[in-house]
Short mmCIF file of N, CA and C in Angstrom, two decimals:
data_model
loop_
_atom_site.label_atom_id
_atom_site.label_comp_id
_atom_site.label_asym_id
_atom_site.label_seq_id
_atom_site.Cartn_x
_atom_site.Cartn_y
_atom_site.Cartn_z
N MET A 30 123.28 169.16 161.29
CA MET A 30 122.05 169.65 161.88
C MET A 30 122.38 170.80 162.83
N ALA A 31 121.61 171.87 162.73
CA ALA A 31 121.75 173.00 163.63
C ALA A 31 120.55 173.02 164.58
N VAL A 32 120.82 172.82 165.86
CA VAL A 32 119.76 172.86 166.86
C VAL A 32 119.63 174.29 167.36
N ILE A 33 118.43 174.83 167.20
CA ILE A 33 118.15 176.20 167.61
C ILE A 33 117.75 176.24 169.08
N GLY A 34 117.03 175.21 169.51
CA GLY A 34 116.57 175.16 170.89
C GLY A 34 115.62 173.99 171.08
N SER A 35 114.90 173.99 172.20
CA SER A 35 113.97 172.91 172.48
C SER A 35 112.94 173.35 173.51
N LEU A 36 111.82 172.65 173.46
CA LEU A 36 110.78 172.73 174.47
C LEU A 36 110.53 171.29 174.89
N GLY A 37 111.24 170.87 175.94
CA GLY A 37 111.19 169.46 176.32
C GLY A 37 111.73 168.61 175.19
N GLU A 38 110.93 167.62 174.76
CA GLU A 38 111.38 166.71 173.70
C GLU A 38 111.18 167.27 172.30
N VAL A 39 110.54 168.42 172.17
CA VAL A 39 110.38 169.06 170.85
C VAL A 39 111.65 169.85 170.55
N ILE A 40 112.39 169.39 169.56
CA ILE A 40 113.67 170.01 169.20
C ILE A 40 113.44 170.95 168.02
N PHE A 41 113.83 172.21 168.18
CA PHE A 41 113.78 173.18 167.09
C PHE A 41 115.10 173.06 166.35
N GLU A 42 115.02 172.68 165.07
CA GLU A 42 116.24 172.36 164.33
C GLU A 42 116.11 172.72 162.85
N VAL A 43 117.27 172.85 162.24
CA VAL A 43 117.35 173.05 160.79
C VAL A 43 118.44 172.11 160.27
N SER A 44 118.06 171.29 159.30
CA SER A 44 119.02 170.40 158.66
C SER A 44 118.58 170.20 157.22
N SER A 45 119.35 169.42 156.47
CA SER A 45 118.96 169.14 155.09
C SER A 45 117.76 168.21 155.03
N GLN A 46 117.46 167.50 156.13
CA GLN A 46 116.31 166.60 156.16
C GLN A 46 115.06 167.19 156.81
N ARG A 47 115.25 168.16 157.73
CA ARG A 47 114.10 168.64 158.50
C ARG A 47 114.28 170.10 158.90
N VAL A 48 113.15 170.82 158.84
CA VAL A 48 113.11 172.19 159.35
C VAL A 48 111.94 172.28 160.32
N ARG A 49 112.26 172.46 161.60
CA ARG A 49 111.25 172.66 162.64
C ARG A 49 111.73 173.84 163.47
N THR A 50 111.23 175.02 163.14
CA THR A 50 111.65 176.23 163.82
C THR A 50 110.43 177.02 164.27
N PHE A 51 110.67 178.13 164.93
CA PHE A 51 109.58 179.01 165.35
C PHE A 51 109.89 180.42 164.88
N ASP A 52 108.84 181.22 164.82
CA ASP A 52 108.94 182.63 164.45
C ASP A 52 108.17 183.46 165.47
N ASP A 53 108.40 184.74 165.41
CA ASP A 53 107.58 185.71 166.16
C ASP A 53 107.42 185.38 167.63
N MET A 54 108.53 185.08 168.30
CA MET A 54 108.47 184.82 169.73
C MET A 54 108.22 186.13 170.46
N THR A 55 107.23 186.09 171.36
CA THR A 55 106.89 187.25 172.18
C THR A 55 106.93 186.81 173.64
N ARG A 56 107.60 187.62 174.47
CA ARG A 56 107.69 187.32 175.90
C ARG A 56 107.06 188.48 176.66
N ASN A 57 106.12 188.17 177.55
CA ASN A 57 105.43 189.19 178.34
C ASN A 57 105.56 188.87 179.82
N GLY A 58 105.72 189.89 180.59
CA GLY A 58 105.76 189.74 182.04
C GLY A 58 105.19 190.99 182.69
N SER A 59 104.75 190.85 183.92
CA SER A 59 104.22 192.00 184.64
C SER A 59 104.46 191.79 186.14
N SER A 60 104.22 192.84 186.88
CA SER A 60 104.32 192.74 188.34
C SER A 60 102.91 192.60 188.91
N ARG A 61 102.84 192.17 190.18
CA ARG A 61 101.55 192.01 190.84
C ARG A 61 101.38 193.11 191.89
N TRP A 62 100.22 193.72 191.87
CA TRP A 62 99.90 194.81 192.78
C TRP A 62 98.50 194.59 193.37
N VAL A 63 98.32 195.02 194.61
CA VAL A 63 96.98 195.10 195.20
C VAL A 63 96.75 196.57 195.55
N THR A 64 95.51 196.96 195.55
CA THR A 64 95.17 198.34 195.85
C THR A 64 94.36 198.38 197.14
N HIS A 65 94.81 199.21 198.07
CA HIS A 65 94.14 199.36 199.36
C HIS A 65 93.33 200.64 199.34
N ASP A 66 92.04 200.51 199.61
CA ASP A 66 91.19 201.69 199.68
C ASP A 66 91.44 202.43 200.99
N ILE A 67 91.55 203.74 200.88
CA ILE A 67 91.78 204.60 202.03
C ILE A 67 90.58 205.55 202.12
N HIS A 68 89.94 205.58 203.27
CA HIS A 68 88.77 206.43 203.46
C HIS A 68 89.12 207.90 203.21
N ARG A 69 88.39 208.53 202.30
CA ARG A 69 88.50 209.95 201.95
C ARG A 69 89.84 210.31 201.28
N ASN A 70 90.59 209.33 200.85
CA ASN A 70 91.85 209.58 200.15
C ASN A 70 91.96 208.64 198.95
N LYS A 71 92.94 208.90 198.15
CA LYS A 71 93.18 208.03 197.01
C LYS A 71 93.65 206.67 197.51
N PRO A 72 93.32 205.62 196.76
CA PRO A 72 93.81 204.30 197.16
C PRO A 72 95.33 204.23 197.04
N ILE A 73 95.90 203.30 197.78
CA ILE A 73 97.35 203.13 197.77
C ILE A 73 97.69 201.76 197.19
N PRO A 74 98.50 201.76 196.11
CA PRO A 74 98.92 200.47 195.56
C PRO A 74 100.06 199.88 196.37
N GLU A 75 100.08 198.55 196.45
CA GLU A 75 101.16 197.86 197.14
C GLU A 75 101.72 196.78 196.22
N PHE A 76 103.01 196.81 196.03
CA PHE A 76 103.69 195.80 195.23
C PHE A 76 103.75 194.51 196.03
N VAL A 77 103.28 193.40 195.43
CA VAL A 77 103.30 192.12 196.14
C VAL A 77 104.26 191.11 195.52
N GLY A 78 104.82 191.41 194.34
CA GLY A 78 105.80 190.51 193.74
C GLY A 78 105.68 190.44 192.23
N PRO A 79 106.58 189.69 191.63
CA PRO A 79 106.52 189.54 190.18
C PRO A 79 105.37 188.65 189.77
N GLY A 80 104.87 188.86 188.58
CA GLY A 80 103.84 187.99 188.01
C GLY A 80 104.48 186.89 187.19
N LEU A 81 103.65 186.01 186.67
CA LEU A 81 104.14 184.94 185.82
C LEU A 81 104.39 185.48 184.42
N GLU A 82 105.45 185.01 183.80
CA GLU A 82 105.75 185.41 182.43
C GLU A 82 105.02 184.49 181.46
N GLU A 83 104.78 185.03 180.28
CA GLU A 83 104.16 184.25 179.21
C GLU A 83 104.98 184.41 177.94
N ILE A 84 105.01 183.36 177.16
CA ILE A 84 105.71 183.38 175.87
C ILE A 84 104.75 182.84 174.82
N SER A 85 104.72 183.50 173.67
CA SER A 85 104.00 182.95 172.53
C SER A 85 104.98 182.83 171.37
N LEU A 86 104.78 181.80 170.59
CA LEU A 86 105.61 181.62 169.40
C LEU A 86 104.83 180.88 168.33
N SER A 87 105.18 181.16 167.09
CA SER A 87 104.52 180.56 165.93
C SER A 87 105.42 179.50 165.33
N ILE A 88 104.81 178.38 164.95
CA ILE A 88 105.54 177.28 164.34
C ILE A 88 104.82 176.88 163.05
N GLN A 89 105.57 176.72 161.98
CA GLN A 89 105.02 176.16 160.74
C GLN A 89 105.46 174.72 160.65
N LEU A 90 104.51 173.83 160.53
CA LEU A 90 104.80 172.41 160.39
C LEU A 90 104.37 171.98 158.99
N LYS A 91 105.36 171.60 158.18
CA LYS A 91 105.10 171.23 156.79
C LYS A 91 105.74 169.90 156.47
N ALA A 92 104.97 169.02 155.87
CA ALA A 92 105.51 167.73 155.44
C ALA A 92 106.66 167.94 154.46
N SER A 93 106.57 168.96 153.63
CA SER A 93 107.63 169.23 152.65
C SER A 93 108.95 169.62 153.30
N LEU A 94 108.90 169.96 154.61
CA LEU A 94 110.12 170.31 155.34
C LEU A 94 110.58 169.18 156.26
N GLY A 95 110.03 167.98 156.04
CA GLY A 95 110.52 166.80 156.75
C GLY A 95 109.87 166.51 158.09
N VAL A 96 108.74 167.13 158.39
CA VAL A 96 108.05 166.84 159.64
C VAL A 96 106.68 166.24 159.35
N ASP A 97 106.16 165.51 160.31
CA ASP A 97 104.82 164.94 160.21
C ASP A 97 103.89 165.85 161.02
N PRO A 98 103.12 166.73 160.34
CA PRO A 98 102.29 167.68 161.07
C PRO A 98 101.35 167.04 162.08
N GLU A 99 100.73 165.92 161.72
CA GLU A 99 99.79 165.26 162.65
C GLU A 99 100.50 164.77 163.91
N ALA A 100 101.65 164.15 163.75
CA ALA A 100 102.41 163.66 164.91
C ALA A 100 102.88 164.82 165.78
N GLU A 101 103.34 165.89 165.15
CA GLU A 101 103.80 167.06 165.90
C GLU A 101 102.65 167.68 166.70
N LEU A 102 101.48 167.77 166.07
CA LEU A 102 100.31 168.32 166.76
C LEU A 102 99.91 167.45 167.95
N LYS A 103 100.00 166.13 167.77
CA LYS A 103 99.66 165.22 168.85
C LYS A 103 100.57 165.46 170.06
N THR A 104 101.85 165.65 169.81
CA THR A 104 102.81 165.93 170.90
C THR A 104 102.46 167.23 171.60
N LEU A 105 102.19 168.28 170.84
CA LEU A 105 101.88 169.58 171.43
C LEU A 105 100.56 169.56 172.20
N ARG A 106 99.56 168.87 171.65
CA ARG A 106 98.26 168.76 172.36
C ARG A 106 98.42 167.99 173.66
N THR A 107 99.26 166.94 173.65
CA THR A 107 99.49 166.16 174.86
C THR A 107 100.15 167.02 175.94
N LYS A 108 101.11 167.84 175.55
CA LYS A 108 101.74 168.77 176.50
C LYS A 108 100.68 169.66 177.15
N ARG A 109 99.80 170.22 176.31
CA ARG A 109 98.74 171.10 176.79
C ARG A 109 97.78 170.36 177.71
N ASP A 110 97.34 169.18 177.29
CA ASP A 110 96.28 168.47 177.99
C ASP A 110 96.72 167.75 179.26
N THR A 111 98.03 167.56 179.43
CA THR A 111 98.53 166.87 180.63
C THR A 111 99.21 167.82 181.62
N GLY A 112 99.39 169.08 181.22
CA GLY A 112 100.06 170.02 182.11
C GLY A 112 101.55 169.77 182.22
N GLN A 113 102.12 169.12 181.22
CA GLN A 113 103.54 168.80 181.24
C GLN A 113 104.38 170.07 181.38
N ARG A 114 105.36 170.02 182.27
CA ARG A 114 106.29 171.13 182.46
C ARG A 114 107.58 170.84 181.71
N ASP A 115 108.06 171.83 180.98
CA ASP A 115 109.27 171.65 180.18
C ASP A 115 110.21 172.83 180.36
N LEU A 116 111.46 172.56 180.16
CA LEU A 116 112.45 173.63 180.09
C LEU A 116 112.44 174.16 178.66
N LEU A 117 112.43 175.47 178.50
CA LEU A 117 112.52 176.09 177.18
C LEU A 117 113.94 176.57 177.00
N VAL A 118 114.59 176.05 175.97
CA VAL A 118 115.99 176.35 175.70
C VAL A 118 116.09 176.99 174.32
N ILE A 119 116.81 178.09 174.24
CA ILE A 119 117.09 178.72 172.96
C ILE A 119 118.57 179.06 172.93
N GLY A 120 119.23 178.63 171.87
CA GLY A 120 120.66 178.91 171.75
C GLY A 120 121.49 178.26 172.84
N ASN A 121 121.18 177.04 173.22
CA ASN A 121 121.92 176.25 174.21
C ASN A 121 121.83 176.79 175.64
N LYS A 122 120.90 177.73 175.91
CA LYS A 122 120.74 178.16 177.29
C LYS A 122 119.25 178.31 177.61
N PRO A 123 118.87 177.96 178.83
CA PRO A 123 117.46 178.08 179.22
C PRO A 123 117.00 179.53 179.16
N VAL A 124 115.75 179.72 178.76
CA VAL A 124 115.17 181.06 178.69
C VAL A 124 115.06 181.65 180.10
N SER A 125 114.83 180.79 181.09
CA SER A 125 114.78 181.23 182.49
C SER A 125 115.06 180.02 183.37
N THR A 126 115.13 180.25 184.66
CA THR A 126 115.32 179.13 185.58
C THR A 126 114.03 178.37 185.79
N SER A 127 112.91 178.95 185.37
CA SER A 127 111.60 178.30 185.50
C SER A 127 111.36 177.32 184.38
N GLN A 128 110.44 176.41 184.63
CA GLN A 128 109.92 175.57 183.57
C GLN A 128 108.72 176.29 182.95
N TRP A 129 108.18 175.70 181.87
CA TRP A 129 107.07 176.31 181.15
C TRP A 129 106.01 175.26 180.88
N VAL A 130 104.74 175.66 180.97
CA VAL A 130 103.63 174.79 180.61
C VAL A 130 103.00 175.33 179.33
N THR A 131 102.50 174.42 178.52
CA THR A 131 101.82 174.80 177.29
C THR A 131 100.38 175.13 177.65
N GLU A 132 100.07 176.41 177.65
CA GLU A 132 98.74 176.86 178.05
C GLU A 132 97.72 176.69 176.93
N SER A 133 98.15 176.96 175.69
CA SER A 133 97.22 176.77 174.58
C SER A 133 97.99 176.44 173.30
N VAL A 134 97.28 175.73 172.42
CA VAL A 134 97.79 175.37 171.09
C VAL A 134 96.70 175.78 170.11
N SER A 135 96.99 176.79 169.29
CA SER A 135 96.03 177.22 168.26
C SER A 135 96.54 176.73 166.91
N GLU A 136 95.65 176.10 166.16
CA GLU A 136 96.04 175.47 164.90
C GLU A 136 95.32 176.12 163.72
N GLN A 137 96.07 176.41 162.69
CA GLN A 137 95.50 176.89 161.44
C GLN A 137 95.90 175.89 160.36
N HIS A 138 94.98 174.97 160.05
CA HIS A 138 95.27 173.93 159.07
C HIS A 138 95.28 174.56 157.68
N LYS A 139 96.41 174.46 157.01
CA LYS A 139 96.60 175.14 155.72
C LYS A 139 96.29 174.24 154.53
N ASN A 140 96.87 173.03 154.50
CA ASN A 140 96.73 172.17 153.32
C ASN A 140 96.61 170.71 153.70
N TYR A 141 95.83 169.99 152.89
CA TYR A 141 95.70 168.54 152.99
C TYR A 141 96.07 167.96 151.63
N ASP A 142 96.56 166.73 151.62
CA ASP A 142 96.88 166.09 150.34
C ASP A 142 95.63 165.39 149.79
N GLY A 143 95.78 164.69 148.66
CA GLY A 143 94.66 164.03 148.01
C GLY A 143 94.05 162.88 148.80
N ARG A 144 94.72 162.45 149.84
CA ARG A 144 94.20 161.38 150.70
C ARG A 144 93.67 161.92 152.03
N GLY A 145 93.59 163.24 152.14
CA GLY A 145 93.06 163.84 153.36
C GLY A 145 94.05 163.95 154.50
N ARG A 146 95.33 163.79 154.21
CA ARG A 146 96.36 163.91 155.25
C ARG A 146 96.80 165.37 155.36
N LEU A 147 96.93 165.83 156.57
CA LEU A 147 97.39 167.20 156.82
C LEU A 147 98.85 167.31 156.40
N VAL A 148 99.16 168.28 155.52
CA VAL A 148 100.54 168.45 155.07
C VAL A 148 101.13 169.80 155.48
N SER A 149 100.30 170.72 155.94
CA SER A 149 100.81 172.02 156.36
C SER A 149 99.87 172.64 157.39
N VAL A 150 100.45 173.09 158.49
CA VAL A 150 99.67 173.71 159.57
C VAL A 150 100.52 174.78 160.23
N ASN A 151 99.90 175.89 160.57
CA ASN A 151 100.54 176.93 161.37
C ASN A 151 100.03 176.77 162.80
N VAL A 152 100.95 176.80 163.75
CA VAL A 152 100.61 176.59 165.16
C VAL A 152 101.07 177.80 165.96
N GLU A 153 100.21 178.26 166.83
CA GLU A 153 100.56 179.32 167.78
C GLU A 153 100.56 178.69 169.16
N LEU A 154 101.73 178.68 169.81
CA LEU A 154 101.86 178.14 171.17
C LEU A 154 101.86 179.28 172.17
N ARG A 155 101.13 179.11 173.25
CA ARG A 155 101.21 180.04 174.38
C ARG A 155 101.71 179.25 175.57
N LEU A 156 102.84 179.71 176.09
CA LEU A 156 103.49 179.06 177.22
C LEU A 156 103.36 179.95 178.45
N LYS A 157 103.22 179.34 179.61
CA LYS A 157 103.16 180.10 180.85
C LYS A 157 104.24 179.56 181.79
N GLU A 158 104.89 180.50 182.45
CA GLU A 158 105.95 180.16 183.40
C GLU A 158 105.41 179.30 184.53
N TYR A 159 106.18 178.30 184.92
CA TYR A 159 105.90 177.47 186.08
C TYR A 159 107.13 177.57 186.98
N PRO A 160 107.12 178.54 187.91
CA PRO A 160 108.32 178.81 188.70
C PRO A 160 108.62 177.73 189.72
N LYS A 161 109.89 177.70 190.12
CA LYS A 161 110.30 176.83 191.21
C LYS A 161 109.60 177.30 192.48
N LYS A 162 109.36 176.38 193.38
CA LYS A 162 108.74 176.74 194.65
C LYS A 162 109.70 177.61 195.44
N ALA A 163 109.15 178.51 196.23
CA ALA A 163 109.96 179.39 197.06
C ALA A 163 110.83 178.54 197.99
N GLY A 164 112.08 178.91 198.07
CA GLY A 164 113.00 178.22 198.95
C GLY A 164 113.67 177.00 198.33
N SER A 165 113.32 176.69 197.07
CA SER A 165 113.95 175.51 196.46
C SER A 165 114.98 175.89 195.44
#
């Protein structure tokens, strides 16, 4: 088994029994600024600090690749709905010193079997940085 990374208890892996990976990871970050109005002059921007980073990634969950799409979706929805904080690890190292919360889970249900069971779904996860408290 080759472990690619993890988001808490969700292990991204490739083996002869299971394929649970992600594609199209995008990481966005920005700085925070406030603008002060100056009478009869242009406003002056002031840098106040870094903003929170966001990550999005796509996951294909297919029964034919050894995963249970319904169970996987339940885990991801629980992360979103409880505000669970997780470490995101890729290639045996954390993506940052911060933890990450699952901000949204978008599901595109692709296929169901003859009994109405979900067998293939594309998932788009949006994660938001949850930084350590200042001074910790």
